Coordinates of C-alpha atoms and ligand atoms in Angstrom, one line a residue:
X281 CA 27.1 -38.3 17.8
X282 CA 24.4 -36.5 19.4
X283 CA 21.0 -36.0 18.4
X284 CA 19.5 -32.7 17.0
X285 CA 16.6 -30.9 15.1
X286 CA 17.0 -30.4 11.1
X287 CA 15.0 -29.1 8.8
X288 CA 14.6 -31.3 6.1
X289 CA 14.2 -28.8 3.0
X290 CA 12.2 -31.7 0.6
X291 CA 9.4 -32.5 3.0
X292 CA 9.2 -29.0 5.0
X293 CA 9.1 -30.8 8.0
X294 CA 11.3 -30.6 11.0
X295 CA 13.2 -33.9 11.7
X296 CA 14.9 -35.5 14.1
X297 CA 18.2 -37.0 13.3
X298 CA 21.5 -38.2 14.8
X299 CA 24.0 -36.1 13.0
X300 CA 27.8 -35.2 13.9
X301 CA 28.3 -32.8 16.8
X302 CA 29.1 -29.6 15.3
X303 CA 32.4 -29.9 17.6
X304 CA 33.8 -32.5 15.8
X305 CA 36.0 -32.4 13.2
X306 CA 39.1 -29.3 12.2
X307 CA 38.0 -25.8 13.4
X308 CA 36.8 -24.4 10.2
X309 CA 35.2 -27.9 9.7
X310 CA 33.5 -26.9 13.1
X311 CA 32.3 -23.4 12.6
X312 CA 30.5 -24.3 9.3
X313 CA 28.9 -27.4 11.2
X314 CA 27.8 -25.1 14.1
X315 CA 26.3 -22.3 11.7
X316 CA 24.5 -25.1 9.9
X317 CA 23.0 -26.4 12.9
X318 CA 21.7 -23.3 14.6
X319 CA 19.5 -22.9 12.0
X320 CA 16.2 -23.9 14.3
X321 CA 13.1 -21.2 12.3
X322 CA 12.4 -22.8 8.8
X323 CA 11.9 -20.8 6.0
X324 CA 8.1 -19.4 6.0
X325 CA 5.6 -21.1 4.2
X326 CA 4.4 -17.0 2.9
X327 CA 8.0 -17.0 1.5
X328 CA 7.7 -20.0 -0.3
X329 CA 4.8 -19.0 -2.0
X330 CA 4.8 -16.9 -5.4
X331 CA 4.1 -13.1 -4.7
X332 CA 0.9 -11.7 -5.5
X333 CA -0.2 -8.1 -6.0
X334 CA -3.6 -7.5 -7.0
X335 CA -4.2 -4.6 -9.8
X336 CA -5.5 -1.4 -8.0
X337 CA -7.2 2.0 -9.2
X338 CA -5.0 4.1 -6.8
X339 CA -7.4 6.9 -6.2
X340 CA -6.4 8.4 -3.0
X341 CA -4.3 10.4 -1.9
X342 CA -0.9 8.4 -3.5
X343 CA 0.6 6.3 -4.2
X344 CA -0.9 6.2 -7.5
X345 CA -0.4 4.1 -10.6
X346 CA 2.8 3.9 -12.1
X347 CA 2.8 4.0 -16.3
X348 CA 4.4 1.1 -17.9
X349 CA 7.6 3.1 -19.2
X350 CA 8.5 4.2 -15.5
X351 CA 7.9 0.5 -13.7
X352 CA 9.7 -0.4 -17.0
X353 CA 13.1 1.9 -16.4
X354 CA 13.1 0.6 -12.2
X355 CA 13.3 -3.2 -13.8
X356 CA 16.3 -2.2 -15.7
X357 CA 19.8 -4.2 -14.8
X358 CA 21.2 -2.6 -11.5
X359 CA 24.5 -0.7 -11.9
X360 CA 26.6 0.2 -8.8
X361 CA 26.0 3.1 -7.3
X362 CA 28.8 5.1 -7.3
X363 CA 29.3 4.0 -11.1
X364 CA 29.8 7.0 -13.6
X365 CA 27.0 6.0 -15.4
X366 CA 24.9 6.3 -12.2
X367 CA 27.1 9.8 -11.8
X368 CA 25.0 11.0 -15.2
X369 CA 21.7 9.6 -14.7
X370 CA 21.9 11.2 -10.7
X371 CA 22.8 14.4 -13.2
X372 CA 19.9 14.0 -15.1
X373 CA 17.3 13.6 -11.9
X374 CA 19.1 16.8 -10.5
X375 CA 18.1 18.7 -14.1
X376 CA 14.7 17.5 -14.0
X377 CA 14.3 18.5 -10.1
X378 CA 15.4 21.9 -11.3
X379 CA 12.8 22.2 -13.8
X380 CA 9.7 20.6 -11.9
X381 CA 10.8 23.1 -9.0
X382 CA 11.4 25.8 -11.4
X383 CA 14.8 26.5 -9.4
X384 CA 18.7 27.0 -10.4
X385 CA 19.7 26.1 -6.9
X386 CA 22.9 23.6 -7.2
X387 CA 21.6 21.7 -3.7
X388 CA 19.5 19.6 -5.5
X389 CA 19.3 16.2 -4.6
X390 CA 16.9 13.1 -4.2
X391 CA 16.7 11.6 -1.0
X392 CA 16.9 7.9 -0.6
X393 CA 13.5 7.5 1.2
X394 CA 10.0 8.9 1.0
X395 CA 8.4 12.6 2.0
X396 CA 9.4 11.9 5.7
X397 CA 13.3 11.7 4.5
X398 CA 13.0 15.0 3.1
X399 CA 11.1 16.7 5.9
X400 CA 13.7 15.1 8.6
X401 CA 16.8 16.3 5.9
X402 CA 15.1 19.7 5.8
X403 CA 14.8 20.6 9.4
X404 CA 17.9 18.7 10.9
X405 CA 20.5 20.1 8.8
X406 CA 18.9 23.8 8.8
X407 CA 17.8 23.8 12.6
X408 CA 20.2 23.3 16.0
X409 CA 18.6 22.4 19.3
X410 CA 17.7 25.2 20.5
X411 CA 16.6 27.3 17.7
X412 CA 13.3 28.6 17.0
X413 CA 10.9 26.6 14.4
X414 CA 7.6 28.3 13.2
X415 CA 5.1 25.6 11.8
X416 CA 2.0 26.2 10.2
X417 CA -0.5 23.5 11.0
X418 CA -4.0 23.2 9.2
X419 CA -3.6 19.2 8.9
X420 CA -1.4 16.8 9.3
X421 CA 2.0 17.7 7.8
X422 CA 2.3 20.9 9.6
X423 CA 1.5 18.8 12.7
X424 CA 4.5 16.0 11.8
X425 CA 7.0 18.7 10.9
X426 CA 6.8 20.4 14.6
X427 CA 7.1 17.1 15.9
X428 CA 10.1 15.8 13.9
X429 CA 11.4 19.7 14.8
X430 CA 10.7 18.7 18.6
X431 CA 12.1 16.1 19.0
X432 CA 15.7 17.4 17.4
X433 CA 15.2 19.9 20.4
X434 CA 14.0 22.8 18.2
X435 CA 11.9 25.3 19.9
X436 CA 8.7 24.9 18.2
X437 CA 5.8 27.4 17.9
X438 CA 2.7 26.5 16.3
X439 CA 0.4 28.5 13.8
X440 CA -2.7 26.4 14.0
X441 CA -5.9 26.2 12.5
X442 CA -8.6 23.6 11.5
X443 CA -8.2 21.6 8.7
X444 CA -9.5 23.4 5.1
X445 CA -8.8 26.7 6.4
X446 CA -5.3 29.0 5.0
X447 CA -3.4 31.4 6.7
X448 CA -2.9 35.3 5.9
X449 CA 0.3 36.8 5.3
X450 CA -0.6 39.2 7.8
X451 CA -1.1 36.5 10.4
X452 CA 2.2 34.6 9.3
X453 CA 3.9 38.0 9.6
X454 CA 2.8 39.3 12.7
X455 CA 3.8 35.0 14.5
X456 CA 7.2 35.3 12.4
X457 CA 7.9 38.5 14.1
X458 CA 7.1 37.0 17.2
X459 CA 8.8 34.2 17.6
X460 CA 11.6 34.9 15.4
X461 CA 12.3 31.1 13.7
X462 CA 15.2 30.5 11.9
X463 CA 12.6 28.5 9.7
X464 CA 9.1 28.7 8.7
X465 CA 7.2 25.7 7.7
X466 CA 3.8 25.5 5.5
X467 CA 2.1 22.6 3.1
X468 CA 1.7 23.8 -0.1
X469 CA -0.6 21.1 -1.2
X470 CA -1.9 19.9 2.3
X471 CA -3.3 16.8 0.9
X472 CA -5.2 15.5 4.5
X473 CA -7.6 18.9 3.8
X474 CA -7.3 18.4 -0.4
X475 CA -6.0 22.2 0.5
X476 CA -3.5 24.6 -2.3
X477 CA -2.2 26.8 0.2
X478 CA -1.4 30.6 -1.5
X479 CA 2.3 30.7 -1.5
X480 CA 3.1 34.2 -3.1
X481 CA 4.5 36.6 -0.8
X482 CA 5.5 34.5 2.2
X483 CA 9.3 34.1 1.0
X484 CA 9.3 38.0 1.1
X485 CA 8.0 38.2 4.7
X486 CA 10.7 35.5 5.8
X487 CA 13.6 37.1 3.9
X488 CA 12.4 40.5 5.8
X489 CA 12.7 38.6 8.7
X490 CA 16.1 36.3 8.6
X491 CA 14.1 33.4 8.6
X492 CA 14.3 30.6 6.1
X493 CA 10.8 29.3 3.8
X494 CA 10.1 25.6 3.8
X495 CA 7.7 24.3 1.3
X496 CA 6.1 21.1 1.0
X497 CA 5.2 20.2 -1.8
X498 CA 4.8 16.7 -1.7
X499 CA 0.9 16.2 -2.8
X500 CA 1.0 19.3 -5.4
X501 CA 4.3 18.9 -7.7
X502 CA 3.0 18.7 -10.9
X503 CA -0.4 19.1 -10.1
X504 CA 0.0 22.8 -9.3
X505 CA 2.1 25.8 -9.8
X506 CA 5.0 26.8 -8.0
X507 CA 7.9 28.5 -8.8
X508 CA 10.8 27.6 -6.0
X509 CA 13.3 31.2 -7.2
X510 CA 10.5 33.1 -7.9
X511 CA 8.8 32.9 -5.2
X512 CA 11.6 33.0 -2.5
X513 CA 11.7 29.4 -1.4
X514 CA 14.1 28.5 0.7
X515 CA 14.1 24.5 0.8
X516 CA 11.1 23.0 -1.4
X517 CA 10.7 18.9 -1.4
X518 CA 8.5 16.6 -3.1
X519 CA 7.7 12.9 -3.4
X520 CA 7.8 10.1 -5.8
X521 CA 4.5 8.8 -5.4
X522 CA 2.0 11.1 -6.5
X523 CA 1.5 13.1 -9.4
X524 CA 5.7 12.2 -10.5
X525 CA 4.2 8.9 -10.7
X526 CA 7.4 7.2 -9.8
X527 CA 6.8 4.2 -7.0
X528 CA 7.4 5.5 -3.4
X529 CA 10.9 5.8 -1.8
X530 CA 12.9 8.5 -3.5
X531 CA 11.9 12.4 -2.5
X532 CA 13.4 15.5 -4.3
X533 CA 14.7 18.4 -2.2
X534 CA 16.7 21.7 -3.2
X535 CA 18.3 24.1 -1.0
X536 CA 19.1 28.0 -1.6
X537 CA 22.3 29.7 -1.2
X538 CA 20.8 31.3 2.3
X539 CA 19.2 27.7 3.4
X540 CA 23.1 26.2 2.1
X541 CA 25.0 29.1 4.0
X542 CA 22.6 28.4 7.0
X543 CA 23.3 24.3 7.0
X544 CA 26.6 24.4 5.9
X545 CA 27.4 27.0 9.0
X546 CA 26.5 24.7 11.9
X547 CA 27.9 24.8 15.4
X548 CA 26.5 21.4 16.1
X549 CA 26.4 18.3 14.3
X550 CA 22.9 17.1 12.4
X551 CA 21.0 14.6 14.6
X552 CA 21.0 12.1 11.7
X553 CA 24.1 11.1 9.7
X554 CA 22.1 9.2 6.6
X555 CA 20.6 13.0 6.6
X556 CA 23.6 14.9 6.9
X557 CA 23.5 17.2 3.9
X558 CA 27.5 17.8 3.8
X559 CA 27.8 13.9 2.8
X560 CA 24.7 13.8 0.4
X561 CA 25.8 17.1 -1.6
X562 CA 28.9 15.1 -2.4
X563 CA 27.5 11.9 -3.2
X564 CA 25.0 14.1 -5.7
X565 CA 28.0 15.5 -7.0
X566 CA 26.5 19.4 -5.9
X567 CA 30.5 20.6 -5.6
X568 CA 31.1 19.5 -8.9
X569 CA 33.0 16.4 -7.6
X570 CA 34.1 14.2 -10.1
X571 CA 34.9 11.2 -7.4
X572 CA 32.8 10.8 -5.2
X573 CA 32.9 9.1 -1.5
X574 CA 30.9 6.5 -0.3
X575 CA 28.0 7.7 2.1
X576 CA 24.9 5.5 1.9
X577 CA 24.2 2.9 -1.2
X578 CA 21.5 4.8 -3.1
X579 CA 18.5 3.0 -4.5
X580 CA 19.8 2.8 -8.0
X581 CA 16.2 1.3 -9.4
X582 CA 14.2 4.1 -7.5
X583 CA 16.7 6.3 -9.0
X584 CA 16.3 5.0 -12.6
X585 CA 12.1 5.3 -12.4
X586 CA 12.2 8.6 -10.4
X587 CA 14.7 9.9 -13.7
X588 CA 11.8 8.2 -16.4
X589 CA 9.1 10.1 -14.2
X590 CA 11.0 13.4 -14.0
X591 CA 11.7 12.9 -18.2
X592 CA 8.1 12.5 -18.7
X593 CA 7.0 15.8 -17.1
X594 CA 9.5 17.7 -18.5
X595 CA 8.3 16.1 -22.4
X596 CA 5.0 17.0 -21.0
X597 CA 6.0 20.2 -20.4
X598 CA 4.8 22.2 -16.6
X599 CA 1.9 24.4 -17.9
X600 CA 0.1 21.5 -19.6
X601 CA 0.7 19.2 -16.4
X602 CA -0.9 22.0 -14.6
X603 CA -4.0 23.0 -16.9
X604 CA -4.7 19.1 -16.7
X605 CA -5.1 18.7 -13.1
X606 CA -7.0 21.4 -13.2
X607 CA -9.3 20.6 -15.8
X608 CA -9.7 16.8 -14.8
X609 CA -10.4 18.3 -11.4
X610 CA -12.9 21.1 -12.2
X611 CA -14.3 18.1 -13.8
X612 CA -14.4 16.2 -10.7
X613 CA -16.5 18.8 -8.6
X614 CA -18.9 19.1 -11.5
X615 CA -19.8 15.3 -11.4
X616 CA -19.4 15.2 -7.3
X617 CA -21.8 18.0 -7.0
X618 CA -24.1 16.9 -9.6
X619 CA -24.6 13.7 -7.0
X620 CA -25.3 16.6 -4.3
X621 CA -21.9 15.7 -2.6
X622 CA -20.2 19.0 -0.9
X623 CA -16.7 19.6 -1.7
X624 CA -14.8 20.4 1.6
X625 CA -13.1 23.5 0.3
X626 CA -15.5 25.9 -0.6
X627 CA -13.2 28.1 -2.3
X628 CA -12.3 26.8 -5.6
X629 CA -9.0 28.3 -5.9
X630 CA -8.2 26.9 -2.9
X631 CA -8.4 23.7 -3.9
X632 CA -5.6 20.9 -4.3
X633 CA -6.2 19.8 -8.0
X634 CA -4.6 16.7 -7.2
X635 CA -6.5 15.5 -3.8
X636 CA -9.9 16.4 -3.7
X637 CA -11.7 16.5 -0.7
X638 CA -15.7 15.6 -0.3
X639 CA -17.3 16.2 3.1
X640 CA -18.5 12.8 4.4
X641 CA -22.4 12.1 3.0
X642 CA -24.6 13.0 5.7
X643 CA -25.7 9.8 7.2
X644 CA -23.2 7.3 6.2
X645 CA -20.3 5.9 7.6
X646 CA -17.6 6.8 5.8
X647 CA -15.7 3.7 6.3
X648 CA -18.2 1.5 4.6
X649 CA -18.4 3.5 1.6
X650 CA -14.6 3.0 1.5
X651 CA -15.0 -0.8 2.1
X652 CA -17.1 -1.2 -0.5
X653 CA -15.6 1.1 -3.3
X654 CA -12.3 -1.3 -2.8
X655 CA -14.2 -4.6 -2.3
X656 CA -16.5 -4.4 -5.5
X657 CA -14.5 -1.7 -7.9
X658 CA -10.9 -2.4 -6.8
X659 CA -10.6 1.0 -6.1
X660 CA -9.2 3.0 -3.6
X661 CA -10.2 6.2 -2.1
X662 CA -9.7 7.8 1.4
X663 CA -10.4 8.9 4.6
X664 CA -9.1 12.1 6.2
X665 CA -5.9 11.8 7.7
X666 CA -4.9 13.3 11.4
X667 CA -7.2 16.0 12.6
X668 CA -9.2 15.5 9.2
X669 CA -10.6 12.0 9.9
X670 CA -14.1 11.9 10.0
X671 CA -14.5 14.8 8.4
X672 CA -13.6 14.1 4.8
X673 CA -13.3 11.6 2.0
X674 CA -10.7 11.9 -0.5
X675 CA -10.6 11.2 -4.2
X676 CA -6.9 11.4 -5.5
X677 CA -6.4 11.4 -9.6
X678 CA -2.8 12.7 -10.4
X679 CA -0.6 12.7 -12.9
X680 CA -1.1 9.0 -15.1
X681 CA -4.3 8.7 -13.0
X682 CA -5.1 12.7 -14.0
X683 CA -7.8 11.5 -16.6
X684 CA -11.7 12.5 -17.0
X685 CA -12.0 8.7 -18.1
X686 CA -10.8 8.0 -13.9
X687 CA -13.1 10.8 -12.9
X688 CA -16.0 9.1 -14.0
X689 CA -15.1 5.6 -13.3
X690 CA -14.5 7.2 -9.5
X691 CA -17.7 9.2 -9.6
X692 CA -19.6 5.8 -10.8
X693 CA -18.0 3.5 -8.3
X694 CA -19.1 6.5 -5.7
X695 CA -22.8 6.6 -6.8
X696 CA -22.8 3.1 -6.6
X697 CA -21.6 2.9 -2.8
X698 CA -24.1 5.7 -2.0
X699 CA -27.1 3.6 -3.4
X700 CA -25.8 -0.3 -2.0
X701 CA -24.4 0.8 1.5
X702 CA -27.2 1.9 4.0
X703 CA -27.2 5.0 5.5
X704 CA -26.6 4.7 9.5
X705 CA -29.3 5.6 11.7
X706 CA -26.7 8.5 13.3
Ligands
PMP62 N1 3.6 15.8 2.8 C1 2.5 15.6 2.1 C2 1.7 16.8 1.7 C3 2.0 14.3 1.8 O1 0.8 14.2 1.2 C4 2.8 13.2 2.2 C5 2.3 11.8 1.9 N2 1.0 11.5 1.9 C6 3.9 13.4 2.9 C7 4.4 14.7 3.2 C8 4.8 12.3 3.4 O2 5.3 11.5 2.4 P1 5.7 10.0 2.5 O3 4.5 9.2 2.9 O4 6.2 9.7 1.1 O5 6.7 9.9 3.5

């Protein structure tokens, strides 16, 4: 007998008590004891407590509110993974990918984690060290995709300019013929400006050029046009969390036959094997596989919301998802500039109908206004983001949220911070 510390589970309390040595007794006897006994942390009193999750207007920049009928569809019974019911519903998400993308590309998959999975899955299996990466930077994505491209051992060159501002074709011509990438980057909805970067004719220039196009379109599915085979997109992802309304963690991605013929034709293995497109086109079935081998274990509930958020948009139908977001937003600027705000992108086609960006109110601090809108409306709006901090707020209304009811309740919960928070003496 010796004497050691327990946790007693009924008063929460560690104990002291002689007990048995854990060597005593027949070896398997001896093992269990031992396990038993090295348990030394007790469980947390946070984890013994019920969870709690406050209800939220999610008016930033995402994630936003999920309806009822998609939280509903990720509470449904969890069936394995590789089960061929999970084969036909992985179907279905592939079909409504295809139509929210507007593509016929047979590389269409989800990836099992957020925006960030799919920009890591774009550039590691398309670019080998080595290889020339052109980035267009005018906020923060273009800024994380060189860097995730650097550190693979890409050669990066950057096409920079401050946040709100777009780039030509003519300039994106003149650095692809420079530098010569094997991919070209840009943010179609570069939700840390509240930016819609023009997309038409930049798949031309890179198919002139042997390079492939790589859209993001993580803030703007939904929320504004694109067309991923008309346009000449090469690799186009999206997210979950924003206008999709699906909860964060599953991000749609779909590669060409020249971005397929490119990845598939590798001298060097991707950096990342849970992003190794070779496995995940047969776990999404893209060869027509009718077994398929064990890669990664999917997230069958994100799976099962993303499918009831991809079936809603295609009942809603593209075009009317579209004129929405853009009159709920036109609505937006009327009210915002009715208070004397200034929207951050001048242009109005230029705008991100999803995220829309105000200029911070001369004399305030930004962060208060923020404080407050959350404190006394439950209600969440943003700062910038990256090289936009300080320079913008952001109001995000998209998909579910995409409603003129929200745009007032956000305008009124605005004009009340204006008038309570005091304006700094800066
Ligand atoms: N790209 C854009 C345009 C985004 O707005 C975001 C998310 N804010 C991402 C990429 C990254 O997505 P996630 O946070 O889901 O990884």
């Amino acid at each position: 007998m010796m004497q050691r510390t327990l946790f007693s589970r009924r008063s929460g309390l560690l104990v002291r008590q002689a007990a048995a040595t854990a060597l005593d007794g027949p070896p398997a006897q001896r093992l269990d004891r031992r396990s038993a006994s090295a348990v030394t942390i007790p469980p947390p009193a946070s984890m013994l407590r019920p969870l709690e999750v406050p209800l939220r207007y999610l008016f930033g920049p995402g994630p936003s509110n999920v309806p009822p009928r998609v939280l509903a569809a990720g509470a449904k019974p969890i069936i394995g993974h590789l089960h061929p019911e999970m084969y036909e519903i992985m179907n279905d998400i592939k079909e409504g990918i295809r139509y929210a993308f507007q593509t016929e590309n047979n590389m269409t998959i989800s990836m099992s984690g957020s925006g960030h999975a799919a920009m890591e899955c774009a550039v590691f299996n398309t670019v080998e060290p080595g290889e020339s990466v052109l980035v267009a930077i005018n906020g923060i994505w273009g800024e994380r995709v060189a860097e995730i491209a650097e550190r693979m051992g890409a050669n990066v060159h950057k096409l920079v300019k401050t946040p709100g501002n777009y780039f030509s074709n003519q300039e994106i011509e003149q650095a692809v013929e420079k530098h010569k990438p094997v991919l070209f980057f840009l943010a179609h909805g570069e939700s840390s400006a509240g930016l819609c970067h023009p997309i038409d004719g930049i798949g031309d220039i890179c198919r002139k050029h042997g390079c492939l196009f790589l859209v993001d379109t993580v803030a703007s599915l939904g929320a504004a046009p694109i067309f991923m085979d008309q346009q000449n997109i090469d690799i186009l992802y999206t997210g979950s969390q924003k206008a999709l309304n699906a909860p964060p963690g599953t991000a749609p991605i779909s590669f060409n036959d020249r971005a397929c013929h490119k990845m598939f034709n590798r001298k060097t293995k991707p950096v990342s094997y849970l992003f190794d497109m070779t496995y995940l086109s047969n776990y999404w079935g893209c060869g027509g596989e009718t077994s398929r081998m064990y890669h990664h274990t999917g997230p069958v509930s994100g799976f099962f919301a993303l499918r009831e958020s991809l079936a809603i948009l295609a009942e809603k139908g593209l075009e009317e998802s579209w004129r929405k977001h853009k009159e709920v937003a036109a609505y937006l600027y009327k009210g915002l500039e009715d208070m004397g705000l200034k929207l951050f992108i001048s242009e109005k086609d230029l705008r991100l109908p999803s995220v829309t960006t105000i200029a911070i109110p001369e004399g305030y601090d930004w962060r208060e206004l923020l404080l407050y809108i959350m404190k006394n409306h439950q209600m969440e709006m943003t700062g910038g983001l990256g090289p936009s901090i300080g320079m913008v707020m952001r109001i995000g209304l998209m998909g579910y949220n995409c409603e003129t009811a929200n745009a007032n309740m956000a305008l009124n919960a605005l004009a009340d911070a204006l008038k309570s928070c005091k304006k700094s003496k800066a």
